[in-house]
């Protein structure tokens, strides 16, 4: 008996389904892509039990003629490739595997009516058998219904998650496609309950995309994001990214599209992380929606059956486009912090009342010996020093609280500033700018500082003396495991050089032979900035506080410290009045 034999078609389709259809959301994605390729402007989605029992997609697209309907459930039958050129694919789907693959693992019915046709037809697969064609009363477009997914493959069924989790996966698929198709209306119903109705905009432009992003991502993202618009020869980057203070503990809210196709590409996500380097903590993730437009001949979308991966002819150019485009947008954002920060602060505020019940007899003469309010650790500046205008973006400093926070008054409210975080960002940006422009200003130490190091720290510092010189640190070998610091960046103030040199050595050791100063610049400069910035607990004069505010106004990315935390929080007069119930 032959050991090699042909597989039956139903088994071939089930194997293909294993690559294409992983869960209900995978099947939904294939149906939605078909609707979009049919130029639908309205798509209705109905889910029952997270899509396990029913997935129904109804669109108003072009529909299919009878002969096409007969073929659509055949493997590798597609209307989207008309020749052998796989390098210029612009449709979302193209393999001709989705519908027959779905039919091999679930019951499926398709009803369709072509534009300008008088007839509508229905075809279905039930219990693995293709049923006879029958007339339908559907309007122009197509309706596809999938029932009991994976019931024909029980081993796959048991690996599905709860109904709620599978519904969430389906919603993510809809979100991806809705963001890249703002001209299409998406209506979702889950277990007969209407979840959302995102109306499409007939005008296809970036304003309609921004409106769709506000529908999908919410007001928090809209109010705390900036526009990215960058071009290079042969490609363009467009989208919106959250300011650094809007960040998450996972990368779930990072959405990338290539020629309107949603993709998950590690290289592109890595470029996005590089763009935020030094602006948010390494363990946090930015929020972003980015669209890359590129010549189809310069990108291969035929890498994986799920079409989530792509391969670029010039990947370095695309990475550079993302890094530079996002960084420029953030640098131009100005003084802006995430709206959610103020909202969180309001959530923490509680009104309190004084307990005036006292068993002791009250003596009105005691009023002379008490203050009306408890004394707060607030230092008010000298009146003669208040010569800074409230019309500045960050206003004029009026007080310092707990020798840590500056309170500034603006024309329409107040601002609270973390003095250490703010100064840390200023120092970092000045060192970085000096390094990039090769003009960092150095200061000679009157008394050079001798630093004793471990043998490991000593060897890496000596190896990278030239690199450290580029950021303003003039260090020389002095003795066994000992170095001497002769000059430092002029911006640094009261530096503890022993701690700083050890921290830099640790940073270099972490990356070993792969250490490159330009790639670790933010971390190195961040260490230097942290060691020399104005500390919490330091009393500042009004002139010093106002000087810090003016520096912040002229420093890129000054809305957040080197770790991504906010440097200031705004409270409008309206916000304050709301706290006191005056509105």
Coordinates of C-alpha atoms in Angstrom, one line a residue:
X1 CA 0.0 0.0 0.0
X2 CA 1.3 3.4 -0.9
X3 CA 2.5 5.5 2.1
X4 CA 2.0 8.8 0.3
X5 CA -1.5 9.6 -0.8
X6 CA -3.6 12.6 -1.7
X7 CA -5.6 14.2 1.1
X8 CA -9.4 14.6 0.7
X9 CA -10.6 18.2 0.0
X10 CA -12.4 18.5 3.3
X11 CA -9.2 17.7 5.2
X12 CA -7.2 20.1 3.1
X13 CA -9.7 22.8 3.9
X14 CA -9.5 22.0 7.6
X15 CA -5.7 22.3 7.5
X16 CA -6.0 25.6 5.7
X17 CA -8.5 26.7 8.3
X18 CA -6.0 26.0 11.0
X19 CA -3.7 28.6 9.4
X20 CA -6.4 31.2 8.6
X21 CA -9.2 30.6 11.2
X22 CA -7.8 30.5 14.7
X23 CA -10.9 31.7 16.5
X24 CA -14.3 33.4 15.8
X25 CA -12.5 36.8 15.4
X26 CA -10.4 35.3 12.6
X27 CA -13.5 34.3 10.7
X28 CA -15.0 37.7 11.3
X29 CA -11.9 39.4 9.9
X30 CA -12.2 37.4 6.7
X31 CA -15.8 38.3 6.3
X32 CA -15.3 42.0 7.0
X33 CA -12.3 42.2 4.5
X34 CA -14.6 40.6 1.9
X35 CA -17.2 43.3 2.6
X36 CA -14.7 46.1 2.3
X37 CA -13.2 44.7 -0.9
X38 CA -16.8 44.8 -2.2
X39 CA -16.8 48.5 -1.6
X40 CA -19.5 48.3 1.2
X41 CA -20.2 51.6 3.0
X42 CA -22.3 50.0 5.7
X43 CA -21.5 46.8 7.6
X44 CA -23.7 45.2 10.3
X45 CA -22.2 42.6 12.6
X46 CA -24.2 40.3 14.8
X47 CA -22.5 38.0 17.4
X48 CA -24.0 35.4 19.6
X49 CA -21.9 33.8 22.4
X50 CA -18.8 35.6 21.4
X51 CA -19.2 34.4 17.8
X52 CA -19.1 30.7 18.8
X53 CA -22.8 30.2 18.0
X54 CA -23.4 32.8 15.3
X55 CA -21.3 35.3 13.3
X56 CA -23.4 37.3 10.9
X57 CA -22.1 40.0 8.6
X58 CA -24.5 42.1 6.4
X59 CA -23.1 44.6 3.9
X60 CA -24.4 46.9 1.2
X61 CA -21.5 46.1 -1.2
X62 CA -21.5 45.1 -4.8
X63 CA -22.8 41.6 -4.2
X64 CA -22.1 38.6 -6.4
X65 CA -23.7 37.3 -9.6
X66 CA -25.0 33.7 -9.6
X67 CA -21.9 32.2 -11.3
X68 CA -19.6 33.8 -8.7
X69 CA -21.7 32.6 -5.9
X70 CA -21.4 29.0 -7.1
X71 CA -17.6 29.4 -7.1
X72 CA -17.1 31.4 -3.8
X73 CA -17.0 28.2 -1.6
X74 CA -14.4 26.5 -3.9
X75 CA -10.8 26.6 -2.6
X76 CA -8.5 29.1 -4.3
X77 CA -11.4 30.7 -6.2
X78 CA -11.1 34.5 -5.9
X79 CA -12.1 37.6 -7.7
X80 CA -9.1 39.6 -6.4
X81 CA -6.2 38.2 -8.5
X82 CA -6.5 38.3 -12.2
X83 CA -2.9 37.4 -13.2
X84 CA 0.2 36.0 -11.7
X85 CA 1.4 39.3 -10.2
X86 CA 1.4 38.9 -6.4
X87 CA 3.6 41.9 -5.9
X88 CA 0.8 44.5 -6.5
X89 CA -2.0 43.2 -4.3
X90 CA -4.2 46.1 -3.0
X91 CA -7.3 44.2 -1.8
X92 CA -7.5 43.1 1.8
X93 CA -8.2 39.5 1.0
X94 CA -6.7 37.6 -2.0
X95 CA -6.0 34.0 -1.3
X96 CA -9.4 32.5 -2.0
X97 CA -9.1 30.3 1.2
X98 CA -11.3 32.0 3.7
X99 CA -14.8 30.9 2.8
X100 CA -14.0 27.2 2.0
X101 CA -11.9 27.0 5.1
X102 CA -14.8 28.3 7.2
X103 CA -17.1 25.9 5.5
X104 CA -14.9 23.0 6.6
X105 CA -15.2 23.9 10.3
X106 CA -18.7 25.4 10.6
X107 CA -22.0 25.7 8.9
X108 CA -22.1 28.7 6.6
X109 CA -24.8 30.4 4.4
X110 CA -24.3 33.2 1.9
X111 CA -27.0 35.3 0.5
X112 CA -26.2 37.9 -2.2
X113 CA -27.7 40.3 -4.7
X114 CA -25.6 42.1 -7.3
X115 CA -26.2 45.7 -8.1
X116 CA -28.6 46.1 -11.1
X117 CA -29.7 42.5 -10.7
X118 CA -33.3 41.5 -10.3
X119 CA -32.5 38.2 -8.6
X120 CA -31.0 37.3 -5.2
X121 CA -29.6 33.9 -4.3
X122 CA -28.5 31.9 -1.3
X123 CA -26.0 29.1 -1.0
X124 CA -25.0 27.2 2.1
X125 CA -22.8 24.4 3.5
X126 CA -24.5 22.3 6.2
X127 CA -22.9 19.4 7.9
X128 CA -20.0 19.5 5.4
X129 CA -22.3 19.2 2.5
X130 CA -22.9 22.0 -0.1
X131 CA -26.7 22.7 -0.3
X132 CA -28.6 23.5 -3.4
X133 CA -28.9 27.1 -4.6
X134 CA -32.1 28.8 -3.6
X135 CA -33.7 32.2 -4.2
X136 CA -33.3 34.9 -1.5
X137 CA -35.1 38.2 -0.7
X138 CA -31.9 40.0 0.4
X139 CA -31.4 43.6 -0.7
X140 CA -28.3 44.6 -2.8
X141 CA -25.2 43.4 -1.0
X142 CA -24.2 40.2 0.8
X143 CA -25.1 38.5 4.0
X144 CA -22.9 35.8 5.4
X145 CA -23.9 33.7 8.5
X146 CA -21.5 31.3 10.3
X147 CA -23.0 28.9 12.8
X148 CA -21.4 26.7 15.4
X149 CA -17.8 27.4 14.6
X150 CA -15.4 24.5 15.2
X151 CA -18.2 22.0 16.0
X152 CA -16.7 19.9 13.2
X153 CA -13.3 20.1 14.9
X154 CA -13.9 19.6 18.7
X155 CA -10.2 19.7 19.5
X156 CA -10.1 23.3 18.4
X157 CA -13.4 24.2 20.1
X158 CA -12.1 23.4 23.6
X159 CA -9.3 25.9 23.2
X160 CA -11.6 28.9 22.8
X161 CA -11.9 31.4 25.7
X162 CA -15.0 32.6 27.4
X163 CA -17.8 34.3 25.4
X164 CA -16.7 37.7 26.8
X165 CA -13.0 37.2 25.8
X166 CA -13.9 36.0 22.3
X167 CA -16.2 39.0 21.9
X168 CA -13.3 41.3 22.9
X169 CA -11.2 39.7 20.2
X170 CA -13.9 40.3 17.7
X171 CA -14.2 43.9 18.7
X172 CA -10.5 44.4 18.2
X173 CA -10.8 43.1 14.7
X174 CA -13.7 45.6 14.0
X175 CA -11.7 48.4 15.6
X176 CA -8.7 47.8 13.3
X177 CA -10.8 47.8 10.1
X178 CA -13.0 50.7 11.2
X179 CA -10.0 53.0 11.9
X180 CA -8.6 52.3 8.4
X181 CA -12.0 52.8 6.7
X182 CA -13.6 56.0 8.1
X183 CA -16.0 56.2 5.2
X184 CA -17.7 52.9 6.2
X185 CA -20.4 52.6 8.9
X186 CA -19.9 49.8 11.4
X187 CA -22.8 48.6 13.5
X188 CA -22.2 45.9 16.2
X189 CA -24.8 43.8 18.0
X190 CA -23.7 41.3 20.7
X191 CA -26.3 38.8 22.0
X192 CA -29.1 41.1 20.6
X193 CA -27.7 44.1 22.4
X194 CA -26.5 47.1 20.4
X195 CA -22.9 47.9 21.3
X196 CA -22.0 50.7 18.9
X197 CA -23.0 52.4 15.7
X198 CA -20.0 54.2 14.1
X199 CA -21.3 56.2 11.2
X200 CA -19.0 56.6 8.2
X201 CA -18.0 59.9 6.6
X202 CA -18.4 60.2 2.8
X203 CA -15.4 62.6 2.7
X204 CA -12.2 60.5 2.6
X205 CA -9.6 62.7 4.2
X206 CA -7.6 62.9 7.4
X207 CA -10.3 64.9 9.3
X208 CA -12.7 62.0 8.8
X209 CA -10.0 59.6 10.0
X210 CA -9.5 61.8 13.1
X211 CA -13.2 61.7 13.8
X212 CA -13.2 57.9 13.4
X213 CA -10.3 57.6 15.8
X214 CA -12.3 59.6 18.4
X215 CA -15.2 57.2 17.9
X216 CA -13.0 54.1 18.3
X217 CA -10.3 55.3 20.7
X218 CA -12.4 57.6 22.8
X219 CA -12.1 61.2 24.0
X220 CA -9.1 60.5 26.2
X221 CA -7.0 59.7 23.2
X222 CA -8.4 62.6 21.1
X223 CA -7.6 65.1 23.8
X224 CA -4.1 63.8 24.6
X225 CA -2.7 63.0 21.2
X226 CA -0.8 64.8 18.4
X227 CA -0.9 64.5 14.6
X228 CA 1.9 62.8 12.8
X229 CA 2.5 63.7 9.2
X230 CA 5.9 62.8 7.6
X231 CA 7.0 62.0 4.1
X232 CA 10.0 60.3 2.6
X233 CA 10.6 59.4 -1.0
X234 CA 8.1 56.8 -1.9
X235 CA 6.3 56.6 1.4
X236 CA 4.3 58.6 3.9
X237 CA 3.4 58.3 7.6
X238 CA 0.1 59.7 8.8
X239 CA -1.7 59.2 12.1
X240 CA -2.0 60.2 15.7
X241 CA 0.1 59.3 18.7
X242 CA -0.5 59.9 22.4
X243 CA 1.6 62.3 24.3
X244 CA 4.1 60.5 26.6
X245 CA 2.0 61.0 29.7
X246 CA -0.7 58.9 28.0
X247 CA 0.8 55.5 28.3
X248 CA -0.3 51.9 29.1
X249 CA 1.2 48.8 30.7
X250 CA 0.8 46.8 27.5
X251 CA 1.1 47.5 23.8
X252 CA -2.5 46.6 23.1
X253 CA -3.4 50.2 22.0
X254 CA -0.7 50.4 19.3
X255 CA -2.3 50.1 15.9
X256 CA -0.2 50.0 12.7
X257 CA -1.5 50.0 9.1
X258 CA 0.3 49.5 5.8
X259 CA -1.7 50.7 2.8
X260 CA -4.8 50.5 5.1
X261 CA -4.0 46.9 6.0
X262 CA -3.8 46.2 9.8
X263 CA -0.4 44.6 10.6
X264 CA 1.6 43.5 13.6
X265 CA 5.2 44.0 12.8
X266 CA 7.9 43.7 15.5
X267 CA 10.3 45.9 13.5
X268 CA 7.7 48.7 13.2
X269 CA 6.6 48.4 16.9
X270 CA 10.3 48.6 17.8
X271 CA 10.7 51.8 15.9
X272 CA 7.7 53.2 17.8
X273 CA 9.3 52.3 21.1
X274 CA 12.6 54.0 20.0
X275 CA 10.6 57.2 19.1
X276 CA 9.4 57.4 22.8
X277 CA 12.8 56.5 24.2
X278 CA 13.6 58.9 27.1
X279 CA 10.0 60.1 27.2
X280 CA 8.3 57.1 29.0
X281 CA 9.5 54.4 31.2
X282 CA 10.9 51.3 29.4
X283 CA 8.2 49.1 30.9
X284 CA 5.4 51.3 29.6
X285 CA 3.9 51.5 26.1
X286 CA 2.7 54.5 24.1
X287 CA -0.8 54.8 22.5
X288 CA -0.6 55.2 18.8
X289 CA -2.5 54.8 15.5
X290 CA -0.2 55.1 12.5
X291 CA -0.9 54.7 8.7
X292 CA 2.0 53.9 6.3
X293 CA 1.3 54.6 2.7
X294 CA 3.8 53.0 0.4
X295 CA 4.1 51.7 -3.2
X296 CA 2.6 48.2 -3.2
X297 CA 5.7 47.0 -5.2
X298 CA 7.9 47.9 -2.2
X299 CA 6.0 45.8 0.4
X300 CA 5.2 42.1 0.4
X301 CA 1.8 41.3 2.1
X302 CA 1.9 37.6 1.0
X303 CA 4.0 36.5 4.0
X304 CA 1.5 34.7 6.2
X305 CA -2.0 33.3 5.6
X306 CA -3.5 35.6 8.2
X307 CA -1.9 38.6 6.4
X308 CA -0.9 40.2 9.6
X309 CA 2.8 40.3 8.7
X310 CA 4.5 42.3 5.9
X311 CA 8.0 42.5 4.5
X312 CA 9.4 45.8 3.2
X313 CA 12.0 46.2 0.5
X314 CA 13.7 48.9 2.5
X315 CA 12.7 48.2 6.2
X316 CA 15.3 50.7 7.5
X317 CA 13.7 53.6 5.6
X318 CA 10.3 52.8 7.2
X319 CA 11.8 52.5 10.7
X320 CA 13.5 55.8 10.2
X321 CA 10.2 57.4 9.0
X322 CA 8.4 56.2 12.1
X323 CA 11.1 57.3 14.6
X324 CA 11.6 60.8 13.0
X325 CA 7.9 61.4 12.3
X326 CA 6.7 60.5 15.8
X327 CA 9.6 62.3 17.5
X328 CA 9.0 65.5 15.5
X329 CA 5.3 65.4 16.3
X330 CA 6.0 65.0 20.1
X331 CA 8.7 67.7 20.0
X332 CA 6.2 70.1 18.4
X333 CA 3.4 69.2 20.9
X334 CA 4.4 72.0 23.3
X335 CA 3.2 72.1 26.9
X336 CA 0.6 69.4 27.0
X337 CA -0.3 66.7 29.5
X338 CA -2.8 63.9 29.3
X339 CA -6.3 64.9 30.2
X340 CA -6.7 61.8 32.3
X341 CA -4.1 63.1 34.9
X342 CA -6.4 65.9 36.0
X343 CA -9.4 63.6 35.9
X344 CA -7.6 61.1 38.2
X345 CA -6.7 63.9 40.6
X346 CA -10.4 64.9 40.8
X347 CA -11.3 61.3 41.6
X348 CA -9.0 61.4 44.6
X349 CA -10.4 64.6 46.0
X350 CA -13.0 64.3 48.8
X351 CA -14.9 67.0 50.6
X352 CA -14.3 67.0 54.3
X353 CA -16.0 68.6 57.3
X354 CA -14.6 69.7 60.6
X355 CA -15.9 68.0 63.7
X356 CA -17.2 70.9 65.7
X357 CA -18.8 68.8 68.4
X358 CA -16.8 69.2 71.5
X359 CA -17.6 68.3 75.1
X360 CA -15.5 71.3 76.3
X361 CA -17.2 74.6 76.9
X362 CA -16.4 77.0 74.1
X363 CA -14.7 80.3 75.0
X364 CA -14.9 83.0 72.3
X365 CA -11.7 84.5 73.6
X366 CA -9.9 81.4 72.3
X367 CA -10.4 82.7 68.8
X368 CA -7.6 85.1 69.3
X369 CA -5.2 82.2 69.9
X370 CA -6.0 79.9 66.9
X371 CA -5.7 80.3 63.1
X372 CA -8.7 79.8 60.9
X373 CA -6.9 77.1 58.9
X374 CA -4.2 74.6 59.8
X375 CA -0.8 75.9 58.8
X376 CA 0.3 74.3 55.6
X377 CA 4.0 73.9 54.6
X378 CA 3.7 76.5 51.9
X379 CA 6.3 79.2 51.4
X380 CA 5.0 82.3 49.6
X381 CA 7.5 84.3 47.6
X382 CA 8.3 87.9 48.2
X383 CA 5.9 90.3 46.6
X384 CA 8.7 92.3 45.0
X385 CA 9.8 89.2 43.2
X386 CA 6.5 88.6 41.5
X387 CA 7.3 90.4 38.3
X388 CA 6.4 87.5 36.0
X389 CA 3.2 87.7 34.0
X390 CA 0.3 85.3 34.5
X391 CA 0.0 85.3 30.7
X392 CA 3.0 83.0 30.2
X393 CA 2.0 79.5 29.2
X394 CA 3.0 78.2 32.7
X395 CA 2.0 81.4 34.5
X396 CA 3.8 83.1 37.4
X397 CA 5.0 81.2 40.5
X398 CA 3.1 82.3 43.6
X399 CA 4.2 79.7 46.1
X400 CA 6.2 76.5 46.8
X401 CA 4.6 73.7 48.7
X402 CA 6.6 71.2 50.8
X403 CA 9.8 72.4 49.0
X404 CA 8.8 70.1 46.2
X405 CA 6.0 71.5 44.2
X406 CA 5.7 75.0 42.6
X407 CA 2.3 76.6 42.5
X408 CA 1.8 78.9 39.5
X409 CA -1.1 81.2 38.7
X410 CA -2.3 81.6 35.1
X411 CA -5.0 83.8 33.5
X412 CA -7.5 81.0 33.8
X413 CA -6.4 78.8 36.6
X414 CA -3.4 77.3 38.5
X415 CA -0.6 74.9 37.6
X416 CA 1.2 72.5 40.0
X417 CA 4.8 71.7 38.9
X418 CA 7.1 69.0 40.2
X419 CA 10.3 70.9 40.4
X420 CA 12.7 67.9 40.3
X421 CA 10.9 66.2 37.4
X422 CA 10.8 69.5 35.4
X423 CA 14.4 70.3 35.9
X424 CA 15.5 66.8 35.1
X425 CA 13.8 67.1 31.7
X426 CA 15.5 70.5 31.1
X427 CA 18.9 69.1 31.9
X428 CA 18.4 66.0 29.7
X429 CA 17.3 68.0 26.7
X430 CA 20.3 70.4 27.0
X431 CA 22.8 67.5 27.2
X432 CA 21.2 65.7 24.3
X433 CA 21.1 68.8 22.2
X434 CA 24.7 69.6 22.9
X435 CA 25.7 66.0 22.0
X436 CA 23.7 66.0 18.7
X437 CA 25.0 69.4 17.7
X438 CA 28.6 68.6 18.9
X439 CA 28.7 71.8 20.9
X440 CA 28.2 70.7 24.5
X441 CA 29.5 73.3 26.9
X442 CA 31.9 71.9 29.5
X443 CA 33.1 73.3 32.9
X444 CA 36.5 72.6 34.5
X445 CA 36.4 71.4 38.0
X446 CA 38.4 73.6 40.4
X447 CA 39.3 70.4 42.3
X448 CA 39.2 67.3 40.1
X449 CA 37.2 64.5 41.7
X450 CA 38.8 61.1 42.2
X451 CA 36.5 58.1 41.9
X452 CA 37.3 54.6 43.1
X453 CA 35.6 51.9 41.0
X454 CA 35.3 48.1 40.9
X455 CA 37.5 46.4 38.3
X456 CA 34.5 45.8 36.1
X457 CA 33.3 49.4 36.2
X458 CA 36.8 50.7 35.8
X459 CA 37.5 48.7 32.6
X460 CA 34.3 49.7 30.8
X461 CA 34.7 53.4 31.7
X462 CA 38.3 53.4 30.4
X463 CA 37.2 51.7 27.2
X464 CA 34.5 54.3 26.5
X465 CA 36.4 57.5 27.5
X466 CA 36.0 59.0 24.0
X467 CA 32.3 58.3 24.0
X468 CA 31.9 60.0 27.4
X469 CA 33.9 63.0 26.1
X470 CA 31.1 63.6 23.5
X471 CA 28.6 64.2 26.3
X472 CA 30.9 66.6 28.2
X473 CA 32.6 64.2 30.7
X474 CA 36.4 64.5 30.7
X475 CA 37.6 61.5 32.6
X476 CA 41.2 60.1 32.8
X477 CA 42.8 57.0 34.3
X478 CA 44.3 57.9 37.6
X479 CA 45.4 54.8 39.5
X480 CA 44.4 51.1 39.9
X481 CA 40.7 50.9 39.4
X482 CA 40.5 54.7 39.9
X483 CA 39.6 57.5 37.6
X484 CA 39.7 61.3 37.9
X485 CA 36.9 63.6 36.6
X486 CA 38.3 66.9 35.3
X487 CA 35.4 68.4 33.4
X488 CA 31.6 68.0 33.2
X489 CA 28.7 69.4 31.2
X490 CA 28.2 73.0 32.4
X491 CA 24.4 72.4 32.8
X492 CA 25.1 69.9 35.6
X493 CA 25.0 71.2 39.1
X494 CA 26.3 69.7 42.4
X495 CA 26.9 66.2 40.9
X496 CA 27.8 63.2 43.0
X497 CA 30.3 61.9 40.5
X498 CA 30.9 58.6 42.2
X499 CA 27.2 57.6 41.9
X500 CA 27.0 59.0 38.4
X501 CA 30.1 57.2 37.1
X502 CA 28.9 53.9 38.6
X503 CA 25.5 54.3 37.0
X504 CA 27.0 54.9 33.6
X505 CA 29.3 51.9 34.0
X506 CA 26.2 49.7 34.8
X507 CA 24.4 51.0 31.7
X508 CA 27.4 50.1 29.5
X509 CA 27.8 46.7 31.2
X510 CA 24.2 45.8 30.5
X511 CA 24.8 46.0 26.8
X512 CA 28.3 44.7 26.7
X513 CA 30.0 44.8 23.3
X514 CA 26.8 46.0 21.7
X515 CA 26.9 49.3 23.6
X516 CA 26.6 52.2 21.2
X517 CA 26.4 55.7 22.8
X518 CA 24.0 57.1 20.3
X519 CA 21.5 54.3 21.0
X520 CA 21.8 54.6 24.8
X521 CA 22.1 58.4 24.8
X522 CA 18.7 59.0 26.6
X523 CA 19.6 56.6 29.4
X524 CA 23.1 58.0 29.9
X525 CA 21.9 61.6 29.8
X526 CA 19.0 60.7 31.9
X527 CA 21.3 59.4 34.6
X528 CA 23.4 62.6 34.4
X529 CA 20.2 64.7 34.6
X530 CA 18.8 62.8 37.5
X531 CA 22.0 63.2 39.6
X532 CA 22.2 67.0 39.0
X533 CA 18.6 68.2 39.0
X534 CA 16.9 70.4 41.6
X535 CA 15.9 68.0 44.3
X536 CA 12.6 67.7 46.1
X537 CA 13.1 69.3 49.5
X538 CA 15.1 72.3 48.2
X539 CA 13.7 75.7 49.0
X540 CA 13.5 78.0 45.9
X541 CA 13.2 81.7 45.6
X542 CA 10.4 83.1 43.4
X543 CA 13.0 84.2 40.8
X544 CA 14.3 80.6 40.7
X545 CA 10.8 79.2 40.4
X546 CA 9.9 81.5 37.6
X547 CA 13.2 80.9 35.8
X548 CA 12.5 77.2 35.9
X549 CA 9.0 77.8 34.4
X550 CA 10.5 79.9 31.6
X551 CA 13.0 77.2 30.9
X552 CA 10.2 74.6 30.7
X553 CA 8.4 76.7 28.2
X554 CA 11.4 76.6 25.9
X555 CA 12.4 73.0 26.3
X556 CA 11.1 70.2 24.1
X557 CA 9.1 67.4 25.8
X558 CA 9.0 69.3 29.1
X559 CA 5.5 68.1 29.9
X560 CA 6.9 64.9 31.2
X561 CA 10.0 63.8 33.1
X562 CA 12.6 61.4 31.8
X563 CA 10.5 58.5 33.0
X564 CA 7.2 59.5 31.3
X565 CA 5.6 61.0 34.4
X566 CA 4.0 64.4 34.1
X567 CA 6.0 67.4 35.2
X568 CA 2.9 69.6 35.8
X569 CA -0.9 69.4 36.1
X570 CA -3.3 72.1 35.1
X571 CA -6.4 73.1 37.0
X572 CA -8.6 75.5 35.2
X573 CA -10.7 78.0 37.2
X574 CA -13.8 76.1 36.0
X575 CA -12.3 72.9 37.5
X576 CA -11.7 74.6 40.8
X577 CA -15.2 76.1 40.9
X578 CA -16.6 72.6 40.2
X579 CA -14.8 71.3 43.3
X580 CA -16.5 73.9 45.4
X581 CA -19.9 73.4 43.7
X582 CA -20.0 77.0 42.4
X583 CA -21.2 75.9 38.9

